[in-house]
Tab-separated table of C-alpha atoms in Angstrom:
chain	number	residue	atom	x	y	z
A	379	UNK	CA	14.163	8.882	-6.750
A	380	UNK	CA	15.610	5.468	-5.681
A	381	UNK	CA	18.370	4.187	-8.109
A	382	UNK	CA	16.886	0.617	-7.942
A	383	UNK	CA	15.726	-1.214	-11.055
A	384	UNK	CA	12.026	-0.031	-11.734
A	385	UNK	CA	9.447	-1.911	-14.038
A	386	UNK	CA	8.636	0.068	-16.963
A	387	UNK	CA	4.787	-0.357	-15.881
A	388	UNK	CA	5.637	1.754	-13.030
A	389	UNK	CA	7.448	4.601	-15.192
A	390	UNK	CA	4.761	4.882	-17.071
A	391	UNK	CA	2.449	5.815	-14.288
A	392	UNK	CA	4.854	8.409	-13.182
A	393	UNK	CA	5.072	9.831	-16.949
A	394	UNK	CA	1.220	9.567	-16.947
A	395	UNK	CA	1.188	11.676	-13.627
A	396	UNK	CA	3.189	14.310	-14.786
A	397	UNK	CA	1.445	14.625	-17.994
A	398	UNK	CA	-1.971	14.301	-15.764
A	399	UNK	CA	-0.885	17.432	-14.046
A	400	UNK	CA	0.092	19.589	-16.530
A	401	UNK	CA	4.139	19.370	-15.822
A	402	UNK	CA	5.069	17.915	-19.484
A	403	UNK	CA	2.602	20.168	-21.734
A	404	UNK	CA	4.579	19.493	-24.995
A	405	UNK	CA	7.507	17.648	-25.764
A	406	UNK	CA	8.997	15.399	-22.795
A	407	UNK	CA	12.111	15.293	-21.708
A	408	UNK	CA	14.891	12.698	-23.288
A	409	UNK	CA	15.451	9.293	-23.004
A	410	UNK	CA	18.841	9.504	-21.624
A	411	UNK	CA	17.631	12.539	-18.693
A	412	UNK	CA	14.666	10.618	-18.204
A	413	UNK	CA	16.002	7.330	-17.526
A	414	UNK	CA	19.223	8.575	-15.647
A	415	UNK	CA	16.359	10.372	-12.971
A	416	UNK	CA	14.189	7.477	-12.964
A	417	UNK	CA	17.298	5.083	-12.589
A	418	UNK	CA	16.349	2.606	-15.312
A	419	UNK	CA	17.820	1.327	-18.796
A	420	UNK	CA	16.616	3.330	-21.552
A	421	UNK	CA	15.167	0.317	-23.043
A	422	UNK	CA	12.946	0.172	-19.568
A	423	UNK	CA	12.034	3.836	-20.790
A	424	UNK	CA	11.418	3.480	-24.243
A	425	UNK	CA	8.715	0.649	-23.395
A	426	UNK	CA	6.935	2.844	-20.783
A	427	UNK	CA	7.078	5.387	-24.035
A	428	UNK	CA	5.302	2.809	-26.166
A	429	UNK	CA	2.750	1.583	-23.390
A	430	UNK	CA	1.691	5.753	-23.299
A	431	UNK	CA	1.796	5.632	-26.794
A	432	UNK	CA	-0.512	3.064	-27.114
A	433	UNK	CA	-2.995	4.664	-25.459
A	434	UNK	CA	-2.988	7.932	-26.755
A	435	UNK	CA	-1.242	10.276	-24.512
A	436	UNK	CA	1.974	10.818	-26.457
A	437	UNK	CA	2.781	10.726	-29.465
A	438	UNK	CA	6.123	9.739	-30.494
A	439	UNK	CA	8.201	10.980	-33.487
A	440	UNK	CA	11.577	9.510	-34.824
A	441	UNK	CA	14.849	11.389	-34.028
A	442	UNK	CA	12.708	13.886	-32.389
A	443	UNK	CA	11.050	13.153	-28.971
A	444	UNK	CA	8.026	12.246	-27.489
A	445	UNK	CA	5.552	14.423	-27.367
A	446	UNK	CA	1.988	15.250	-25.613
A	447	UNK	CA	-0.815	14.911	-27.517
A	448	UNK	CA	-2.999	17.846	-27.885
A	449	UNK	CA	-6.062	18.416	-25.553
A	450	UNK	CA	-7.994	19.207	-28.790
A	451	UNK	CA	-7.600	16.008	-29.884
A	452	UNK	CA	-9.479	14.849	-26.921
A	453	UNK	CA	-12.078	16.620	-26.742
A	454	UNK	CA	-14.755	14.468	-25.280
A	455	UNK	CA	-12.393	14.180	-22.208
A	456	UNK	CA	-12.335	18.161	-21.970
A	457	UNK	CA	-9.417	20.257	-20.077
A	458	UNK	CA	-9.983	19.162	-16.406
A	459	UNK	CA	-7.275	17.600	-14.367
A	460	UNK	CA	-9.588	14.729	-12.659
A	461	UNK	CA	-9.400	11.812	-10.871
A	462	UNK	CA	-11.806	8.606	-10.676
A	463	UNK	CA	-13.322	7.221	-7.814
A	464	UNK	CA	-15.434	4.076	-8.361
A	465	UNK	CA	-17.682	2.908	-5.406
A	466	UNK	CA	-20.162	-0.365	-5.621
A	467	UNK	CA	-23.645	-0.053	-7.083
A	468	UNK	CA	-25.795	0.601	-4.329
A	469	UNK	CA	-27.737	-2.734	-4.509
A	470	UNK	CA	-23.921	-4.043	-3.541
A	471	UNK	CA	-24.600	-2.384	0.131
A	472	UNK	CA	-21.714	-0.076	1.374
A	473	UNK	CA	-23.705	3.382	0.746
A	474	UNK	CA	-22.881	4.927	3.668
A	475	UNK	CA	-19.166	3.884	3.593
A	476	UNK	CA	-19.117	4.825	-0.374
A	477	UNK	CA	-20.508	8.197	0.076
A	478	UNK	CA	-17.903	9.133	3.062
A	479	UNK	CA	-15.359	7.967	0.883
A	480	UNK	CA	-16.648	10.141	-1.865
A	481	UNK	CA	-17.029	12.974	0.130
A	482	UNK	CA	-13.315	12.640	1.471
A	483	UNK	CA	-11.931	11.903	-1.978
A	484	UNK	CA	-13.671	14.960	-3.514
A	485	UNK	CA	-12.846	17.663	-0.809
A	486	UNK	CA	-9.444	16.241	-1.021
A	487	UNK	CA	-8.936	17.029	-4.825
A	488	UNK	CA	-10.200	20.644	-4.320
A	489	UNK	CA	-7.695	21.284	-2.109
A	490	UNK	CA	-5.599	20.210	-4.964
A	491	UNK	CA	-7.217	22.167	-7.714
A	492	UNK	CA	-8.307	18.661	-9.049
A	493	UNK	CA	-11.914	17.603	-10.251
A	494	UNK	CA	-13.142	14.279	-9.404
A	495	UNK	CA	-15.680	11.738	-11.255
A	496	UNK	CA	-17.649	9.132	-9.922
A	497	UNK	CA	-18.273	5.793	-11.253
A	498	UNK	CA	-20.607	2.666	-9.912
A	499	UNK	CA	-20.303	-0.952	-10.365
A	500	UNK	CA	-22.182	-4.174	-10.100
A	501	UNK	CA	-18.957	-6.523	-10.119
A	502	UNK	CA	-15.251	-6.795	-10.539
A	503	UNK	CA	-15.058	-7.626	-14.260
A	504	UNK	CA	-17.002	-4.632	-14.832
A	505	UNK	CA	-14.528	-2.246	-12.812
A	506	UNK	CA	-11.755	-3.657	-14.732
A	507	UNK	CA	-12.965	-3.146	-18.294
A	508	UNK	CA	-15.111	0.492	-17.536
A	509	UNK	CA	-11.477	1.939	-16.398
A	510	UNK	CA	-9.160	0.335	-19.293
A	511	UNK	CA	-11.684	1.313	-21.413
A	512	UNK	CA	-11.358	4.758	-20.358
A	513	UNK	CA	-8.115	4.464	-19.482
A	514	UNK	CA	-7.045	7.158	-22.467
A	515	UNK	CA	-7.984	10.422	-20.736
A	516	UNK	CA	-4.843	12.298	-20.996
A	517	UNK	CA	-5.937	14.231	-17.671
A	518	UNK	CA	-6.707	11.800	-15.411
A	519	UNK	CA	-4.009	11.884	-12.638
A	520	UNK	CA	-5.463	8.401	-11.542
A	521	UNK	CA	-8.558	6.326	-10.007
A	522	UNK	CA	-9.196	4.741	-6.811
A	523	UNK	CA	-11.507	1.635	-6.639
A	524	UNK	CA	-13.142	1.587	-3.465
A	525	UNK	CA	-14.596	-1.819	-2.267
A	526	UNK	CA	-15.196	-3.369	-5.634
A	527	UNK	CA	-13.203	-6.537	-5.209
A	528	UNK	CA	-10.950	-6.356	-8.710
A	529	UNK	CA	-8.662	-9.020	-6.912
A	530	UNK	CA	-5.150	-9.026	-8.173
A	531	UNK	CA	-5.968	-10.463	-11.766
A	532	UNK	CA	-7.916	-7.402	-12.487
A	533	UNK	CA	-5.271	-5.371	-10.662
A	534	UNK	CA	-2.719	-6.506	-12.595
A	535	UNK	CA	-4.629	-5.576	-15.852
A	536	UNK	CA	-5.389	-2.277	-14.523
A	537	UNK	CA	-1.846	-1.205	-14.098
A	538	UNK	CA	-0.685	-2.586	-17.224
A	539	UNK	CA	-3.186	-0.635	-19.062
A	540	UNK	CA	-5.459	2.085	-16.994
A	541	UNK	CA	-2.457	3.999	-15.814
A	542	UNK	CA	-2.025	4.605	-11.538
A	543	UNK	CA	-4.739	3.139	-9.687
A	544	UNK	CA	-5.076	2.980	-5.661
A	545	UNK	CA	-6.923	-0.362	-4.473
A	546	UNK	CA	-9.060	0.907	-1.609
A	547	UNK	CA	-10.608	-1.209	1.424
A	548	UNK	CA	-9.178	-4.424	0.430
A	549	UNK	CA	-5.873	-5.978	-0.462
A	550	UNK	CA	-3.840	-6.416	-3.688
A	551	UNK	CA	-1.051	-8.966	-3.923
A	552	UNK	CA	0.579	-7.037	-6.551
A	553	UNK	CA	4.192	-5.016	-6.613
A	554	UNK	CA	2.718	-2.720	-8.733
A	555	UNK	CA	-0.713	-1.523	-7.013
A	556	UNK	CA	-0.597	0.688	-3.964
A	557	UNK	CA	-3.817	-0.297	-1.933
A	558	UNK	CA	-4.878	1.546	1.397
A	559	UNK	CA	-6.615	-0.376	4.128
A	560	UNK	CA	-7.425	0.288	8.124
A	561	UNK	CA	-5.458	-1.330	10.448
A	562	UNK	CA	-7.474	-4.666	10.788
A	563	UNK	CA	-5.073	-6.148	13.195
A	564	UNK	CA	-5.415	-3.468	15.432
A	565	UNK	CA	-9.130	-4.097	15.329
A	566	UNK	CA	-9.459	-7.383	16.143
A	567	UNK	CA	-6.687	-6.481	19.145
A	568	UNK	CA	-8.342	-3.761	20.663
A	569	UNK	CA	-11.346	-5.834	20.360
A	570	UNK	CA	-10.626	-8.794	22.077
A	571	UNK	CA	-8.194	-6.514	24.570
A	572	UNK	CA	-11.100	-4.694	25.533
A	573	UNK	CA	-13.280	-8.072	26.469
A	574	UNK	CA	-10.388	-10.145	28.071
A	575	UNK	CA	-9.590	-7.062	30.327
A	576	UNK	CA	-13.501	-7.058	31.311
A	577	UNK	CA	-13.141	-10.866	32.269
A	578	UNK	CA	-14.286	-12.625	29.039
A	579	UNK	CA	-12.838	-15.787	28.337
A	580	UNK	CA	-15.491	-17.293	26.089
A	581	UNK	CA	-15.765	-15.057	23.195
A	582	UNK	CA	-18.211	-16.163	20.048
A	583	UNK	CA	-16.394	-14.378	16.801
A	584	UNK	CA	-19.718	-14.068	14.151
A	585	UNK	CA	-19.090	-13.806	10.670
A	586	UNK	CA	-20.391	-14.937	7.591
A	587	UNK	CA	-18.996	-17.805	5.790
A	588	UNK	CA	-17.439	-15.841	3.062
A	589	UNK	CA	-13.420	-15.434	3.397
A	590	UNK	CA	-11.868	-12.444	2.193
A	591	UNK	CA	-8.004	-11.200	3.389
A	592	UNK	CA	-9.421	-8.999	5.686
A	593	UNK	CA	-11.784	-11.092	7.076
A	594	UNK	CA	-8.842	-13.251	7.243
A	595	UNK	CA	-6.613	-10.429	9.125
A	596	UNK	CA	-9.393	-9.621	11.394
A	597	UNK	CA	-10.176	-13.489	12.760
A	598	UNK	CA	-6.271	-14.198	12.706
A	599	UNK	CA	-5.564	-11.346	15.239
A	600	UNK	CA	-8.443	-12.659	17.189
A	601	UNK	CA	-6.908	-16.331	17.198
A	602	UNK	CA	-3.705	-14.759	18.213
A	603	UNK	CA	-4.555	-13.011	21.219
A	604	UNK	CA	-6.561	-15.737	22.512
A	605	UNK	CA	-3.591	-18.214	22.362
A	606	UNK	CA	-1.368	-15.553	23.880
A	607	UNK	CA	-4.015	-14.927	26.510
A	608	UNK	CA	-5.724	-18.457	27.252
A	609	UNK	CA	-9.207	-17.271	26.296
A	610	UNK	CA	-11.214	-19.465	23.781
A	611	UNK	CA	-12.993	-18.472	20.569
A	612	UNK	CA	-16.350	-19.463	19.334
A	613	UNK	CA	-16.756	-19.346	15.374
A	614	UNK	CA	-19.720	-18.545	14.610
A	615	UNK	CA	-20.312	-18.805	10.817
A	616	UNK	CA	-22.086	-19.960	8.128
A	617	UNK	CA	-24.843	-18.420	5.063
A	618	UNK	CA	-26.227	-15.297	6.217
A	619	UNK	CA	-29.947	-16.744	5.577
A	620	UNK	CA	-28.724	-19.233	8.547
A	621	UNK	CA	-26.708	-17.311	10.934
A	622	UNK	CA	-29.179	-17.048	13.140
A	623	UNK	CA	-29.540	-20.144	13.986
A	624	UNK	CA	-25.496	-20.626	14.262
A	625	UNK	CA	-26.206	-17.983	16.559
A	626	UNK	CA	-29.149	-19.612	18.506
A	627	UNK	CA	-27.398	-22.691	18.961
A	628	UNK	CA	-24.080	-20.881	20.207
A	629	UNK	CA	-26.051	-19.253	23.109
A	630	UNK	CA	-28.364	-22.373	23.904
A	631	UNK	CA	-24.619	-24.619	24.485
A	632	UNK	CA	-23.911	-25.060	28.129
A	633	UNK	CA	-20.900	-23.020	28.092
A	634	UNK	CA	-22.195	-20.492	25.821
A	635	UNK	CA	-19.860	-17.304	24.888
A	636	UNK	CA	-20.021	-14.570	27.446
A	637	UNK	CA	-19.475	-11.851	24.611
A	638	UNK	CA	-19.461	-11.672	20.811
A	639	UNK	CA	-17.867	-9.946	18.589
A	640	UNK	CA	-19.744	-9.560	15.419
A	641	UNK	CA	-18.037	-8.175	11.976
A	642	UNK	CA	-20.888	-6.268	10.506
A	643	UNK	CA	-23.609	-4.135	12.220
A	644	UNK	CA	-26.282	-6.534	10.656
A	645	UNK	CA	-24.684	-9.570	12.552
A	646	UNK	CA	-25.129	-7.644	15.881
A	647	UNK	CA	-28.461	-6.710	15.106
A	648	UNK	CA	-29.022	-10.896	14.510
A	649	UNK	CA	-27.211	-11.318	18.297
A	650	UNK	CA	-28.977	-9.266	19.930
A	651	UNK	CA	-32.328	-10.279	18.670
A	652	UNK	CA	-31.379	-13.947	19.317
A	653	UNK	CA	-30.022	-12.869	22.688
A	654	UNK	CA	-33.604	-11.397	23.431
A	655	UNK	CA	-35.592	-13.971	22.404
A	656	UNK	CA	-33.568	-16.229	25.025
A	657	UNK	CA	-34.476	-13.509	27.370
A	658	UNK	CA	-30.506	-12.580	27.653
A	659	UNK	CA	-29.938	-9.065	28.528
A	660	UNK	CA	-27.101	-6.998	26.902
A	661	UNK	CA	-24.458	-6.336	28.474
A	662	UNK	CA	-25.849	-8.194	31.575
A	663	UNK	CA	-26.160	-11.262	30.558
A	664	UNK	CA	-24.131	-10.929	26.959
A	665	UNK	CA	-21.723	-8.168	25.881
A	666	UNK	CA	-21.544	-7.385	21.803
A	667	UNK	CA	-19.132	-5.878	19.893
A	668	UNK	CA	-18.373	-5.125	16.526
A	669	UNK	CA	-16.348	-3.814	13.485
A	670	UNK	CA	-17.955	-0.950	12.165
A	671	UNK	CA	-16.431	0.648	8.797
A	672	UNK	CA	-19.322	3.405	9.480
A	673	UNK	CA	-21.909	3.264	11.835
A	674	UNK	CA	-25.890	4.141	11.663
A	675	UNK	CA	-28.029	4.754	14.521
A	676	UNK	CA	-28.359	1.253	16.078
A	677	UNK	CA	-30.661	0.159	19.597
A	678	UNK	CA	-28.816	-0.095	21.308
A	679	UNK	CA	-25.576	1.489	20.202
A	680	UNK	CA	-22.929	-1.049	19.756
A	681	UNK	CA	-19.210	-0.743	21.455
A	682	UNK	CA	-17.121	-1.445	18.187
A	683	UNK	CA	-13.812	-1.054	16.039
A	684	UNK	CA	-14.801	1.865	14.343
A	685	UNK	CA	-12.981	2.932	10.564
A	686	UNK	CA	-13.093	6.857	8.870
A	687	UNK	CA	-13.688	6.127	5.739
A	688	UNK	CA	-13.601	9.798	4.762
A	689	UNK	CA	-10.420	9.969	6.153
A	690	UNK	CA	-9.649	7.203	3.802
A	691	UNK	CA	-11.394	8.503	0.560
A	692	UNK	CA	-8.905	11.641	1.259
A	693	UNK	CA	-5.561	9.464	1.880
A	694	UNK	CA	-6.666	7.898	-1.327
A	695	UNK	CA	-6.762	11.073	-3.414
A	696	UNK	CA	-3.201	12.303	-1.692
A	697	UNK	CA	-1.861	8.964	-2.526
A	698	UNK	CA	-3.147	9.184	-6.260
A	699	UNK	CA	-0.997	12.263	-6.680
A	700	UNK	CA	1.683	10.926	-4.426
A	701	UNK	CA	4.760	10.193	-7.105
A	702	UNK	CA	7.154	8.686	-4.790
A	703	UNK	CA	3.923	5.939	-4.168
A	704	UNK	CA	3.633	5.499	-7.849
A	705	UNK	CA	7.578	4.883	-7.960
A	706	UNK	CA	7.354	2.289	-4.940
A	707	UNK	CA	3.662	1.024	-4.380
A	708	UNK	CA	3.270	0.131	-0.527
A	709	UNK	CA	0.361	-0.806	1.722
A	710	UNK	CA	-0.843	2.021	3.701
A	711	UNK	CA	-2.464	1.538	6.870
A	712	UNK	CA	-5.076	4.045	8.535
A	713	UNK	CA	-5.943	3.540	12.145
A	714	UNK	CA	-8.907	2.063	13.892
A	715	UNK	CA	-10.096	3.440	17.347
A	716	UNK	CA	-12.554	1.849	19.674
A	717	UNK	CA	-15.889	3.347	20.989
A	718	UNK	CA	-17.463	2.321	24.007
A	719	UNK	CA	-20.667	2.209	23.755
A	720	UNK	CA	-22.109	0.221	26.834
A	721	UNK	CA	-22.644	-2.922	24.838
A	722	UNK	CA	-19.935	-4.366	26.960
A	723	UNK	CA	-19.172	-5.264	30.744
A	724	UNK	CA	-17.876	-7.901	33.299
A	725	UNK	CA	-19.344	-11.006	32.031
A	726	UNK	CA	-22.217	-12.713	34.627
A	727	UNK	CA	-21.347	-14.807	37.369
């Protein structure tokens, strides 16, 4: 354990781990031996003590300890070790990316001898108050929000008060949250690598007009190699109800993009309809690419960034029972491969 300074906040998920998993089933260690291994003040200590207190996983009892309060005491939260995964409703799109998650997150807790539950919902406010509200299951080793933009108010709430929570598939500016994302960098890299080495030097980037960080990543990276690499970017944005016509008037310009690369499935889907109706073949006439967190069966199948999100629903269970993350919450990064999938070739003469 690192000998640096820790926040209290961050004890208390470790304490909350250990009780989680049945390592303290009584009466906890001391102050004194638990603040020497965690290398903080005992006054750090004693308010990670309280903040447990508080929500009803210890109870503590003067000049004798801290102790763990009973299962029976509980017993609406029953005697499984658990953890909670919570996905968007399904009205919020992401279903196939939510269920790969789920299925990743859950085979990874059997490994573990843990037991998972699954949660929806509608919006970030209601992520945030479902999971403090629940927040006093003495067994819960920790929940992973998947999508559900909490942002880092919310986040900040939720680890003051919900015990150790993984921010999934978006990013947290918070010391205190560990949050696990692909490599969107990489993406946009191999992306535009993979068009400027086919000849492409016009290259529309379509995307809606909503910013989010890793929409933000993803473009940057983009920008980047193009400056490095003297080919010039297209945006292509605006509301998705008008995209189409951002996209129409792209391909009508005289020195229309030679290739696009599209971040969501639906967006390619709008290309290469618009491309079609302009009677512009793909990829003779117009290569398309795109980012694809997970992929359905598309015509025609689309070359793209492509993201395991079960791969990433079972990082996020590891990481959940991960002390040394709890200790020192860090980004972690999966990787991103690319598929070729025809969409793409030397642009037309």
């Amino acid at each position: 354990m690192p000998q640096e300074r820790l926040r209290y906040t961050r004890v208390m998920h470790l304490l909350r781990s250990r009780i989680a998993c049945g390592r303290y089933e009584n009466k906890l260690p001391g102050v004194r031996d638990l603040s020497k291994e965690f290398g903080v003040t005992p006054t750090t200590l004693q308010l990670a003590l309280v903040q447990l207190e508080a929500l009803g996983i210890i109870r503590c009892v003067h000049r004798k300890g801290a102790f763990v309060v009973p299962m029976d005491e509980h017993p609406q939260e029953g005697d499984l070790i658990y953890a909670r995964l919570m996905v968007p409703t399904p009205e919020r799109g992401a279903m196939l990316a939510s269920s790969l998650m789920e299925y990743g997150f859950s085979r990874a807790a059997r490994r573990r001898g843990v037991s998972t539950t699954l949660e929806y919902s509608a919006d970030p406010d209601n992520a945030v108050e479902r999971i403090v509200a629940s927040s006093r299951a003495p067994r819960c080793v920790g929940s992973c929000i998947f999508a559900v933009p909490v942002e880092t108010r919310g986040a900040l709430k939720l680890s003051e008060g919900a015990g150790p929570i993984i921010v999934a598939d978006q990013i947290i500016e918070s010391p205190l949250i560990p949050f696990l994302t692909f490599d969107e960098s990489a993406a946009g890299r191999m992306l535009m690598q993979h068009l400027h080495a086919l000849g492409h030097r016009r290259i529309g980037y379509v995307r809606s007009e909503r910013s989010s960080p890793i929409q933000d990543i993803r473009i940057r990276a983009c920008e980047e190699f193009a400056k490095q690499a003297g080919v010039r970017i297209v945006n292509i944005s605006g509301d998705p109800a008008r995209l189409a016509d951002a996209i129409l008037a792209g391909l009508n310009a005289d020195d229309r993009p030679t290739a696009m690369i599209c971040t969501y499935g639906f967006l390619a889907l709008t290309v290469v309809q618009v491309a079609a109706g302009l009677g512009l073949q793909v990829p003779k006439d117009l290569s398309i690419a795109m980012y694809a967190g997970t992929y359905l069966g598309m015509n025609p199948a689309m070359t793209r960034a492509t993201m395991n999100h079960q791969a990433m629903g079972e990082k996020a269970l590891e990481m959940l029972l991960d002390e040394g993350l709890m200790a020192e919450p860090r980004q972690v990064i999966l990787p991103v491969n690319l598929i070729d999938e025809g969409t793409t070739a030397a642009p037309p003469c």
